[in-house]
């Protein structure tokens, strides 16, 4: 198959979340399965074009933007590291030559995000023509590229070049929908007849994600659990009715992780290697993490790790509510993350108040994230909702038992500990309340101190789990084939 992956971010070039992993890692595994896959992302100002050895694609490219006219951009080309997968960068400085992907330094979204990502969507399709690459399917991601299926179903509907092109829209987070003023219809230039309650209109605004869901051949969420959740008002964020109307086109595919990078047996960032057969290195990693983060070096006390964006979705307020109560227990916590200013202030104050028991690094460090996974005994993920989640998958492989809110991908991937049947891979709670979260941490703590054999068994089972991109890629290939058949009535290999 000819597959075009269009996204607003992709590792290793630009990343704010799991979307970047899908766009930057999944194509490698699709290529291993024999498919011709290509990736399109913006050329942000933060991307080092020399480091990634970019070449110019000859000739400027015009992109029609309705009332804004035709905008001309350049195209850079590279390869995903350790692969032959082409990556094309849309080079338009007015929209993308910024150090941040989506937001001003104060956290507010750029005022022109609507135009920026409509431009990306249309440029990706125009690039196909420039390269004479007629994709069998375009795989889009979140609201940023949801205009691609809208364009395919409207202005390109009768274009022979795209007559056999299906679309898949992957939803990584339903909360972010791309809602903008109605005048965006004149930039899209698809005709105001599409500004209606079924397609793009939402409370008087253009809703790009809604339009993408309506027009995509198929769409999917990044776990089976989240696919079911977005059908409900609690998780649908106002679009549950649209999802329900198209539930026959909805699929769920769990993200994988890259075991070449996230594997304690040969992790270049951790102090000592280990695996489920030889666990001695984990104790070494714990001691090293305690020293690095200025926690009291104790092997007998359980160390709880947390690596997350410090925002409400990740359950940070819930952690703050129970924090002082946790500090009364015999445990340690190591936190890595950045986000809302109140969270920075709070955790800085807690680190000063409880030295040796709690330490935080406010920012992001990929090497430290690896060392927290390796050095922790338990890993906290109290997310309000979690479409897939990756840290619980890392934690399972590193034997750092996840403590999670039973939602979305967390519920799909963590099996709750059953102390009577000696099964499970972590600890789960159902109610997003301080009491439920605190009690579950207490349950894990009690198991640590009173049932060490069960901790060893939990670790063994956790580290035996496999959530690879190979499996996810195979599932996506099946969905691509279904989408192409729906679009064309033809099957492909």
GROMACS .gro file of C-alpha atoms in nm:
model
  493
    1UNK     CA    1   0.000   0.000   0.000
    2UNK     CA    2   0.091   0.364  -0.048
    3UNK     CA    3   0.042   0.530   0.290
    4UNK     CA    4   0.074   0.899   0.372
    5UNK     CA    5   0.108   0.984   0.742
    6UNK     CA    6   0.023   1.348   0.820
    7UNK     CA    7   0.076   1.486   1.169
    8UNK     CA    8   0.158   1.804   1.356
    9UNK     CA    9   0.450   1.638   1.535
   10UNK     CA   10   0.671   1.330   1.510
   11UNK     CA   11   0.968   1.194   1.702
   12UNK     CA   12   1.252   1.270   1.700
   13UNK     CA   13   1.183   1.609   1.539
   14UNK     CA   14   0.907   1.757   1.755
   15UNK     CA   15   0.710   1.610   2.043
   16UNK     CA   16   0.456   1.715   2.303
   17UNK     CA   17   0.276   1.382   2.351
   18UNK     CA   18   0.198   1.032   2.227
   19UNK     CA   19   0.090   1.160   1.885
   20UNK     CA   20   0.456   1.218   1.803
   21UNK     CA   21   0.540   0.856   1.879
   22UNK     CA   22   0.269   0.728   1.647
   23UNK     CA   23   0.379   0.953   1.361
   24UNK     CA   24   0.750   0.893   1.410
   25UNK     CA   25   0.763   0.525   1.504
   26UNK     CA   26   0.461   0.350   1.346
   27UNK     CA   27   0.580   0.427   0.988
   28UNK     CA   28   0.903   0.232   1.047
   29UNK     CA   29   0.705  -0.079   1.134
   30UNK     CA   30   0.467  -0.029   0.843
   31UNK     CA   31   0.774  -0.012   0.619
   32UNK     CA   32   0.902  -0.338   0.767
   33UNK     CA   33   0.573  -0.494   0.661
   34UNK     CA   34   0.651  -0.394   0.304
   35UNK     CA   35   0.439  -0.081   0.259
   36UNK     CA   36   0.541   0.246   0.093
   37UNK     CA   37   0.486   0.492   0.377
   38UNK     CA   38   0.577   0.861   0.385
   39UNK     CA   39   0.545   1.120   0.662
   40UNK     CA   40   0.454   1.491   0.642
   41UNK     CA   41   0.502   1.735   0.931
   42UNK     CA   42   0.572   2.109   0.961
   43UNK     CA   43   0.928   2.242   0.964
   44UNK     CA   44   0.917   2.412   1.303
   45UNK     CA   45   1.184   2.660   1.403
   46UNK     CA   46   1.294   2.423   1.680
   47UNK     CA   47   1.388   2.144   1.434
   48UNK     CA   48   1.758   2.123   1.353
   49UNK     CA   49   1.765   2.089   0.975
   50UNK     CA   50   2.142   2.021   0.976
   51UNK     CA   51   2.127   1.748   1.237
   52UNK     CA   52   1.865   1.560   1.038
   53UNK     CA   53   2.039   1.610   0.703
   54UNK     CA   54   1.754   1.765   0.514
   55UNK     CA   55   1.759   1.814   0.139
   56UNK     CA   56   1.551   2.058  -0.062
   57UNK     CA   57   1.276   1.919  -0.281
   58UNK     CA   58   1.322   2.133  -0.595
   59UNK     CA   59   1.069   2.403  -0.671
   60UNK     CA   60   0.833   2.607  -0.454
   61UNK     CA   61   0.484   2.470  -0.397
   62UNK     CA   62   0.163   2.673  -0.405
   63UNK     CA   63  -0.108   2.592  -0.150
   64UNK     CA   64  -0.459   2.733  -0.197
   65UNK     CA   65  -0.599   2.891   0.120
   66UNK     CA   66  -0.929   3.038   0.008
   67UNK     CA   67  -0.963   3.406   0.096
   68UNK     CA   68  -0.594   3.413   0.189
   69UNK     CA   69  -0.506   3.324  -0.168
   70UNK     CA   70  -0.227   3.094  -0.278
   71UNK     CA   71   0.060   3.067  -0.029
   72UNK     CA   72   0.397   2.939  -0.147
   73UNK     CA   73   0.616   2.712   0.061
   74UNK     CA   74   0.927   2.503   0.033
   75UNK     CA   75   0.969   2.133   0.104
   76UNK     CA   76   1.256   1.967   0.287
   77UNK     CA   77   1.314   1.593   0.278
   78UNK     CA   78   1.490   1.358   0.517
   79UNK     CA   79   1.458   1.000   0.645
   80UNK     CA   80   1.327   0.875   0.976
   81UNK     CA   81   1.638   0.775   1.174
   82UNK     CA   82   1.746   0.414   1.123
   83UNK     CA   83   1.504   0.366   0.835
   84UNK     CA   84   1.442   0.451   0.470
   85UNK     CA   85   1.104   0.613   0.542
   86UNK     CA   86   1.089   0.957   0.375
   87UNK     CA   87   0.987   1.253   0.589
   88UNK     CA   88   0.873   1.572   0.420
   89UNK     CA   89   0.881   1.901   0.609
   90UNK     CA   90   0.649   2.183   0.508
   91UNK     CA   91   0.872   2.490   0.511
   92UNK     CA   92   0.659   2.803   0.556
   93UNK     CA   93   0.822   3.037   0.802
   94UNK     CA   94   0.521   3.261   0.858
   95UNK     CA   95   0.335   2.969   1.018
   96UNK     CA   96   0.599   2.730   1.147
   97UNK     CA   97   0.929   2.908   1.218
   98UNK     CA   98   0.856   2.923   1.590
   99UNK     CA   99   1.026   2.756   1.884
  100UNK     CA  100   0.695   2.628   2.024
  101UNK     CA  101   0.460   2.397   1.836
  102UNK     CA  102   0.119   2.525   1.944
  103UNK     CA  103   0.145   2.785   2.218
  104UNK     CA  104   0.291   3.120   2.313
  105UNK     CA  105   0.539   3.116   2.605
  106UNK     CA  106   0.249   3.206   2.838
  107UNK     CA  107   0.069   2.886   2.740
  108UNK     CA  108  -0.194   3.049   2.520
  109UNK     CA  109  -0.247   2.889   2.180
  110UNK     CA  110  -0.120   3.082   1.880
  111UNK     CA  111  -0.395   3.303   1.739
  112UNK     CA  112  -0.344   3.161   1.390
  113UNK     CA  113  -0.342   2.791   1.477
  114UNK     CA  114  -0.650   2.745   1.261
  115UNK     CA  115  -0.476   2.876   0.949
  116UNK     CA  116  -0.149   2.701   1.035
  117UNK     CA  117  -0.297   2.354   1.041
  118UNK     CA  118  -0.547   2.398   0.760
  119UNK     CA  119  -0.238   2.497   0.560
  120UNK     CA  120  -0.054   2.181   0.674
  121UNK     CA  121  -0.349   1.964   0.573
  122UNK     CA  122  -0.387   2.113   0.227
  123UNK     CA  123  -0.011   2.127   0.172
  124UNK     CA  124   0.017   1.754   0.245
  125UNK     CA  125  -0.231   1.676  -0.031
  126UNK     CA  126  -0.069   1.920  -0.271
  127UNK     CA  127   0.266   1.757  -0.196
  128UNK     CA  128   0.127   1.422  -0.312
  129UNK     CA  129   0.067   1.576  -0.652
  130UNK     CA  130   0.408   1.738  -0.659
  131UNK     CA  131   0.572   1.400  -0.586
  132UNK     CA  132   0.328   1.206  -0.807
  133UNK     CA  133   0.253   0.992  -0.503
  134UNK     CA  134  -0.114   0.893  -0.510
  135UNK     CA  135  -0.174   0.739  -0.166
  136UNK     CA  136  -0.411   0.450  -0.112
  137UNK     CA  137  -0.478   0.598   0.230
  138UNK     CA  138  -0.394   0.913   0.421
  139UNK     CA  139  -0.352   0.857   0.794
  140UNK     CA  140  -0.437   1.181   0.979
  141UNK     CA  141  -0.398   1.259   1.346
  142UNK     CA  142  -0.613   1.474   1.576
  143UNK     CA  143  -0.774   1.805   1.485
  144UNK     CA  144  -0.453   1.948   1.340
  145UNK     CA  145  -0.485   1.735   1.027
  146UNK     CA  146  -0.857   1.657   1.042
  147UNK     CA  147  -0.907   1.889   0.745
  148UNK     CA  148  -0.743   1.625   0.520
  149UNK     CA  149  -1.049   1.395   0.507
  150UNK     CA  150  -1.268   1.706   0.476
  151UNK     CA  151  -1.073   1.813   0.167
  152UNK     CA  152  -1.070   1.460   0.021
  153UNK     CA  153  -1.448   1.442   0.050
  154UNK     CA  154  -1.517   1.789  -0.090
  155UNK     CA  155  -1.281   1.983  -0.315
  156UNK     CA  156  -1.085   1.671  -0.416
  157UNK     CA  157  -1.384   1.441  -0.439
  158UNK     CA  158  -1.385   1.441  -0.820
  159UNK     CA  159  -1.010   1.479  -0.864
  160UNK     CA  160  -0.888   1.168  -1.051
  161UNK     CA  161  -0.557   1.182  -0.864
  162UNK     CA  162  -0.730   1.111  -0.531
  163UNK     CA  163  -1.018   0.899  -0.663
  164UNK     CA  164  -0.889   0.590  -0.482
  165UNK     CA  165  -0.758   0.760  -0.167
  166UNK     CA  166  -0.921   0.661   0.162
  167UNK     CA  167  -0.865   0.833   0.495
  168UNK     CA  168  -0.815   0.727   0.855
  169UNK     CA  169  -0.836   0.981   1.137
  170UNK     CA  170  -0.672   0.879   1.465
  171UNK     CA  171  -0.798   1.051   1.780
  172UNK     CA  172  -0.528   1.083   2.043
  173UNK     CA  173  -0.724   1.323   2.266
  174UNK     CA  174  -1.090   1.412   2.217
  175UNK     CA  175  -1.063   1.718   2.440
  176UNK     CA  176  -0.874   1.917   2.175
  177UNK     CA  177  -1.100   1.972   1.876
  178UNK     CA  178  -0.983   2.271   1.674
  179UNK     CA  179  -1.282   2.502   1.731
  180UNK     CA  180  -1.256   2.836   1.552
  181UNK     CA  181  -1.465   3.123   1.420
  182UNK     CA  182  -1.705   3.048   1.136
  183UNK     CA  183  -1.501   3.259   0.893
  184UNK     CA  184  -1.254   2.970   0.873
  185UNK     CA  185  -1.496   2.829   0.613
  186UNK     CA  186  -1.366   3.092   0.371
  187UNK     CA  187  -1.010   2.971   0.429
  188UNK     CA  188  -1.108   2.607   0.385
  189UNK     CA  189  -1.298   2.716   0.071
  190UNK     CA  190  -1.503   2.398   0.054
  191UNK     CA  191  -1.841   2.573   0.033
  192UNK     CA  192  -2.059   2.707   0.310
  193UNK     CA  193  -2.309   2.426   0.254
  194UNK     CA  194  -2.075   2.212   0.468
  195UNK     CA  195  -2.119   2.446   0.765
  196UNK     CA  196  -2.409   2.250   0.911
  197UNK     CA  197  -2.487   2.058   1.229
  198UNK     CA  198  -2.379   1.726   1.077
  199UNK     CA  199  -2.044   1.833   0.936
  200UNK     CA  200  -1.835   2.129   1.056
  201UNK     CA  201  -2.068   2.353   1.257
  202UNK     CA  202  -2.054   2.337   1.636
  203UNK     CA  203  -2.223   2.606   1.845
  204UNK     CA  204  -2.172   2.862   1.571
  205UNK     CA  205  -1.805   2.775   1.523
  206UNK     CA  206  -1.607   2.557   1.284
  207UNK     CA  207  -1.505   2.235   1.459
  208UNK     CA  208  -1.230   2.069   1.258
  209UNK     CA  209  -1.228   1.743   1.454
  210UNK     CA  210  -1.603   1.709   1.411
  211UNK     CA  211  -1.566   1.760   1.038
  212UNK     CA  212  -1.283   1.509   1.025
  213UNK     CA  213  -1.487   1.246   1.206
  214UNK     CA  214  -1.780   1.303   0.972
  215UNK     CA  215  -1.573   1.287   0.652
  216UNK     CA  216  -1.306   1.027   0.733
  217UNK     CA  217  -1.348   0.685   0.579
  218UNK     CA  218  -1.271   0.529   0.917
  219UNK     CA  219  -1.156   0.677   1.246
  220UNK     CA  220  -0.998   0.524   1.552
  221UNK     CA  221  -0.905   0.593   1.911
  222UNK     CA  222  -0.568   0.489   2.054
  223UNK     CA  223  -0.709   0.215   2.276
  224UNK     CA  224  -1.020  -0.002   2.275
  225UNK     CA  225  -1.121   0.142   2.609
  226UNK     CA  226  -1.099   0.502   2.486
  227UNK     CA  227  -1.292   0.410   2.171
  228UNK     CA  228  -1.580   0.303   2.395
  229UNK     CA  229  -1.542   0.604   2.625
  230UNK     CA  230  -1.570   0.871   2.354
  231UNK     CA  231  -1.920   0.746   2.283
  232UNK     CA  232  -2.024   0.884   2.623
  233UNK     CA  233  -2.085   1.243   2.744
  234UNK     CA  234  -1.814   1.206   3.009
  235UNK     CA  235  -1.537   1.155   2.755
  236UNK     CA  236  -1.689   1.277   2.428
  237UNK     CA  237  -1.644   1.646   2.513
  238UNK     CA  238  -1.957   1.742   2.325
  239UNK     CA  239  -1.891   1.525   2.018
  240UNK     CA  240  -2.028   1.200   2.155
  241UNK     CA  241  -2.335   1.233   1.932
  242UNK     CA  242  -2.118   1.263   1.620
  243UNK     CA  243  -1.915   0.960   1.729
  244UNK     CA  244  -2.233   0.764   1.798
  245UNK     CA  245  -2.366   0.848   1.453
  246UNK     CA  246  -2.050   0.699   1.298
  247UNK     CA  247  -1.981   0.423   1.547
  248UNK     CA  248  -1.981   0.166   1.265
  249UNK     CA  249  -1.665   0.342   1.136
  250UNK     CA  250  -1.496   0.360   1.478
  251UNK     CA  251  -1.207   0.131   1.568
  252UNK     CA  252  -0.961   0.103   1.857
  253UNK     CA  253  -0.587   0.037   1.826
  254UNK     CA  254  -0.356   0.050   2.124
  255UNK     CA  255  -0.031   0.236   2.075
  256UNK     CA  256   0.285   0.033   2.103
  257UNK     CA  257   0.621   0.126   2.250
  258UNK     CA  258   0.967   0.103   2.105
  259UNK     CA  259   1.144  -0.173   2.297
  260UNK     CA  260   1.471  -0.073   2.134
  261UNK     CA  261   1.459   0.247   2.339
  262UNK     CA  262   1.255   0.139   2.640
  263UNK     CA  263   1.423  -0.177   2.762
  264UNK     CA  264   1.613  -0.196   3.093
  265UNK     CA  265   1.834  -0.471   2.957
  266UNK     CA  266   2.020  -0.223   2.735
  267UNK     CA  267   1.899   0.125   2.830
  268UNK     CA  268   2.188   0.368   2.777
  269UNK     CA  269   2.046   0.619   3.028
  270UNK     CA  270   2.026   0.398   3.338
  271UNK     CA  271   2.299   0.308   3.586
  272UNK     CA  272   2.281  -0.072   3.559
  273UNK     CA  273   2.103  -0.308   3.319
  274UNK     CA  274   1.852  -0.565   3.438
  275UNK     CA  275   1.569  -0.786   3.317
  276UNK     CA  276   1.308  -1.010   3.477
  277UNK     CA  277   1.561  -1.294   3.503
  278UNK     CA  278   1.835  -1.080   3.660
  279UNK     CA  279   1.682  -0.807   3.878
  280UNK     CA  280   1.989  -0.699   4.076
  281UNK     CA  281   2.042  -0.400   3.850
  282UNK     CA  282   1.708  -0.248   3.949
  283UNK     CA  283   1.825  -0.202   4.308
  284UNK     CA  284   2.136  -0.029   4.174
  285UNK     CA  285   1.919   0.201   3.961
  286UNK     CA  286   1.702   0.283   4.263
  287UNK     CA  287   2.000   0.377   4.476
  288UNK     CA  288   2.142   0.592   4.195
  289UNK     CA  289   1.809   0.771   4.146
  290UNK     CA  290   1.781   0.842   4.518
  291UNK     CA  291   2.126   0.998   4.516
  292UNK     CA  292   2.062   1.194   4.194
  293UNK     CA  293   1.740   1.345   4.329
  294UNK     CA  294   1.870   1.389   4.685
  295UNK     CA  295   1.635   1.137   4.841
  296UNK     CA  296   1.751   0.938   5.143
  297UNK     CA  297   1.926   0.629   5.000
  298UNK     CA  298   1.716   0.348   5.146
  299UNK     CA  299   1.654   0.012   4.984
  300UNK     CA  300   1.376  -0.077   5.228
  301UNK     CA  301   1.145   0.217   5.147
  302UNK     CA  302   0.930   0.204   4.831
  303UNK     CA  303   1.001   0.475   4.576
  304UNK     CA  304   0.703   0.605   4.375
  305UNK     CA  305   0.778   0.770   4.040
  306UNK     CA  306   0.574   1.008   3.831
  307UNK     CA  307   0.658   1.151   3.487
  308UNK     CA  308   0.382   1.366   3.341
  309UNK     CA  309   0.265   1.698   3.212
  310UNK     CA  310   0.152   1.888   3.519
  311UNK     CA  311  -0.201   1.956   3.396
  312UNK     CA  312  -0.547   1.864   3.519
  313UNK     CA  313  -0.590   1.577   3.272
  314UNK     CA  314  -0.300   1.393   3.435
  315UNK     CA  315  -0.466   1.399   3.779
  316UNK     CA  316  -0.214   1.637   3.931
  317UNK     CA  317  -0.476   1.812   4.146
  318UNK     CA  318  -0.574   1.475   4.290
  319UNK     CA  319  -0.213   1.409   4.384
  320UNK     CA  320  -0.188   1.754   4.542
  321UNK     CA  321  -0.499   1.687   4.753
  322UNK     CA  322  -0.352   1.373   4.911
  323UNK     CA  323   0.012   1.479   4.906
  324UNK     CA  324   0.059   1.579   5.270
  325UNK     CA  325  -0.116   1.259   5.379
  326UNK     CA  326   0.123   1.058   5.163
  327UNK     CA  327   0.420   1.231   5.321
  328UNK     CA  328   0.306   1.092   5.658
  329UNK     CA  329   0.367   0.740   5.520
  330UNK     CA  330   0.699   0.560   5.491
  331UNK     CA  331   0.759   0.616   5.120
  332UNK     CA  332   0.944   0.838   4.875
  333UNK     CA  333   0.826   1.015   4.559
  334UNK     CA  334   1.029   1.133   4.258
  335UNK     CA  335   0.849   1.360   4.011
  336UNK     CA  336   0.946   1.486   3.666
  337UNK     CA  337   0.725   1.720   3.466
  338UNK     CA  338   0.620   2.069   3.373
  339UNK     CA  339   0.292   2.245   3.320
  340UNK     CA  340   0.063   2.478   3.510
  341UNK     CA  341   0.222   2.742   3.729
  342UNK     CA  342   0.025   2.645   4.042
  343UNK     CA  343   0.165   2.291   4.014
  344UNK     CA  344   0.521   2.422   3.987
  345UNK     CA  345   0.471   2.635   4.296
  346UNK     CA  346   0.306   2.355   4.491
  347UNK     CA  347   0.563   2.084   4.419
  348UNK     CA  348   0.855   2.318   4.474
  349UNK     CA  349   0.711   2.400   4.816
  350UNK     CA  350   0.659   2.031   4.895
  351UNK     CA  351   1.019   1.950   4.797
  352UNK     CA  352   1.142   2.217   5.037
  353UNK     CA  353   0.910   2.096   5.313
  354UNK     CA  354   0.991   1.724   5.278
  355UNK     CA  355   1.357   1.696   5.178
  356UNK     CA  356   1.477   1.340   5.146
  357UNK     CA  357   1.121   1.209   5.097
  358UNK     CA  358   1.009   1.404   4.791
  359UNK     CA  359   1.206   1.545   4.500
  360UNK     CA  360   1.095   1.708   4.177
  361UNK     CA  361   1.253   1.819   3.853
  362UNK     CA  362   1.029   2.080   3.690
  363UNK     CA  363   1.099   2.057   3.321
  364UNK     CA  364   1.163   1.763   3.096
  365UNK     CA  365   1.462   1.536   3.061
  366UNK     CA  366   1.438   1.217   2.857
  367UNK     CA  367   1.739   1.057   3.032
  368UNK     CA  368   1.588   1.134   3.374
  369UNK     CA  369   1.254   0.990   3.260
  370UNK     CA  370   1.434   0.663   3.186
  371UNK     CA  371   1.609   0.668   3.524
  372UNK     CA  372   1.283   0.731   3.711
  373UNK     CA  373   1.123   0.435   3.532
  374UNK     CA  374   1.420   0.215   3.622
  375UNK     CA  375   1.465   0.335   3.980
  376UNK     CA  376   1.102   0.340   4.094
  377UNK     CA  377   0.921   0.057   4.267
  378UNK     CA  378   0.578   0.196   4.177
  379UNK     CA  379   0.462   0.444   3.914
  380UNK     CA  380   0.172   0.687   3.964
  381UNK     CA  381  -0.074   0.764   3.681
  382UNK     CA  382  -0.389   0.922   3.830
  383UNK     CA  383  -0.510   1.060   3.494
  384UNK     CA  384  -0.865   1.190   3.475
  385UNK     CA  385  -0.875   1.029   3.130
  386UNK     CA  386  -0.602   0.863   2.930
  387UNK     CA  387  -0.666   0.776   2.564
  388UNK     CA  388  -0.374   0.533   2.558
  389UNK     CA  389  -0.089   0.625   2.789
  390UNK     CA  390   0.269   0.525   2.734
  391UNK     CA  391   0.430   0.559   3.076
  392UNK     CA  392   0.235   0.266   3.217
  393UNK     CA  393   0.372   0.055   2.930
  394UNK     CA  394   0.726   0.171   3.006
  395UNK     CA  395   0.666   0.102   3.375
  396UNK     CA  396   0.549  -0.252   3.309
  397UNK     CA  397   0.865  -0.329   3.115
  398UNK     CA  398   1.084  -0.171   3.386
  399UNK     CA  399   0.911  -0.356   3.671
  400UNK     CA  400   0.785  -0.031   3.825
  401UNK     CA  401   0.434  -0.137   3.919
  402UNK     CA  402   0.177   0.111   3.782
  403UNK     CA  403  -0.092   0.260   4.005
  404UNK     CA  404  -0.359   0.388   3.766
  405UNK     CA  405  -0.708   0.525   3.733
  406UNK     CA  406  -0.902   0.254   3.546
  407UNK     CA  407  -0.979   0.454   3.231
  408UNK     CA  408  -0.893   0.428   2.862
  409UNK     CA  409  -0.562   0.267   2.777
  410UNK     CA  410  -0.464   0.243   3.144
  411UNK     CA  411  -0.753   0.007   3.208
  412UNK     CA  412  -0.674  -0.188   2.890
  413UNK     CA  413  -0.310  -0.250   2.972
  414UNK     CA  414  -0.284  -0.287   3.351
  415UNK     CA  415  -0.433  -0.595   3.518
  416UNK     CA  416  -0.540  -0.527   3.874
  417UNK     CA  417  -0.359  -0.718   4.147
  418UNK     CA  418  -0.558  -1.012   4.283
  419UNK     CA  419  -0.394  -1.103   4.611
  420UNK     CA  420  -0.593  -1.425   4.646
  421UNK     CA  421  -0.515  -1.570   4.304
  422UNK     CA  422  -0.173  -1.404   4.283
  423UNK     CA  423  -0.240  -1.244   3.945
  424UNK     CA  424  -0.214  -0.894   3.804
  425UNK     CA  425   0.047  -0.644   3.691
  426UNK     CA  426  -0.040  -0.332   3.893
  427UNK     CA  427  -0.298  -0.152   4.105
  428UNK     CA  428  -0.615   0.017   3.977
  429UNK     CA  429  -0.890   0.234   4.123
  430UNK     CA  430  -1.223   0.326   3.968
  431UNK     CA  431  -1.340   0.647   4.136
  432UNK     CA  432  -1.138   0.962   4.069
  433UNK     CA  433  -1.151   1.075   4.431
  434UNK     CA  434  -0.879   1.153   4.686
  435UNK     CA  435  -0.995   0.866   4.904
  436UNK     CA  436  -0.980   0.606   4.625
  437UNK     CA  437  -0.638   0.723   4.507
  438UNK     CA  438  -0.491   0.739   4.858
  439UNK     CA  439  -0.631   0.397   4.951
  440UNK     CA  440  -0.485   0.238   4.637
  441UNK     CA  441  -0.143   0.378   4.717
  442UNK     CA  442  -0.191   0.242   5.070
  443UNK     CA  443  -0.279  -0.098   4.924
  444UNK     CA  444   0.041  -0.098   4.718
  445UNK     CA  445   0.240   0.017   5.021
  446UNK     CA  446   0.095  -0.259   5.239
  447UNK     CA  447   0.177  -0.516   4.971
  448UNK     CA  448   0.537  -0.389   4.960
  449UNK     CA  449   0.589  -0.419   5.334
  450UNK     CA  450   0.388  -0.731   5.411
  451UNK     CA  451   0.382  -0.942   5.091
  452UNK     CA  452   0.722  -0.919   4.923
  453UNK     CA  453   0.665  -1.242   4.731
  454UNK     CA  454   0.359  -1.086   4.571
  455UNK     CA  455   0.564  -0.780   4.471
  456UNK     CA  456   0.816  -1.012   4.303
  457UNK     CA  457   0.533  -1.192   4.122
  458UNK     CA  458   0.373  -0.866   4.010
  459UNK     CA  459   0.707  -0.751   3.871
  460UNK     CA  460   0.765  -1.076   3.685
  461UNK     CA  461   0.424  -1.062   3.520
  462UNK     CA  462   0.454  -0.690   3.446
  463UNK     CA  463   0.790  -0.731   3.277
  464UNK     CA  464   0.654  -1.023   3.072
  465UNK     CA  465   0.394  -0.802   2.900
  466UNK     CA  466   0.450  -0.712   2.536
  467UNK     CA  467   0.295  -0.403   2.377
  468UNK     CA  468   0.503  -0.373   2.062
  469UNK     CA  469   0.460  -0.154   1.757
  470UNK     CA  470   0.472  -0.467   1.543
  471UNK     CA  471   0.133  -0.568   1.676
  472UNK     CA  472  -0.010  -0.218   1.643
  473UNK     CA  473   0.122  -0.184   1.287
  474UNK     CA  474  -0.048  -0.508   1.182
  475UNK     CA  475  -0.377  -0.383   1.324
  476UNK     CA  476  -0.342  -0.053   1.139
  477UNK     CA  477  -0.274  -0.238   0.814
  478UNK     CA  478  -0.603  -0.427   0.859
  479UNK     CA  479  -0.784  -0.097   0.919
  480UNK     CA  480  -0.620   0.061   0.613
  481UNK     CA  481  -0.740  -0.228   0.399
  482UNK     CA  482  -1.091  -0.195   0.534
  483UNK     CA  483  -1.093   0.180   0.470
  484UNK     CA  484  -0.969   0.136   0.113
  485UNK     CA  485  -1.234  -0.126   0.048
  486UNK     CA  486  -1.500   0.108   0.186
  487UNK     CA  487  -1.376   0.391  -0.033
  488UNK     CA  488  -1.318   0.201  -0.356
  489UNK     CA  489  -1.478  -0.140  -0.328
  490UNK     CA  490  -1.134  -0.286  -0.405
  491UNK     CA  491  -0.897  -0.486  -0.189
  492UNK     CA  492  -0.523  -0.420  -0.167
  493UNK     CA  493  -0.225  -0.616  -0.040
   0.00000   0.00000   0.00000
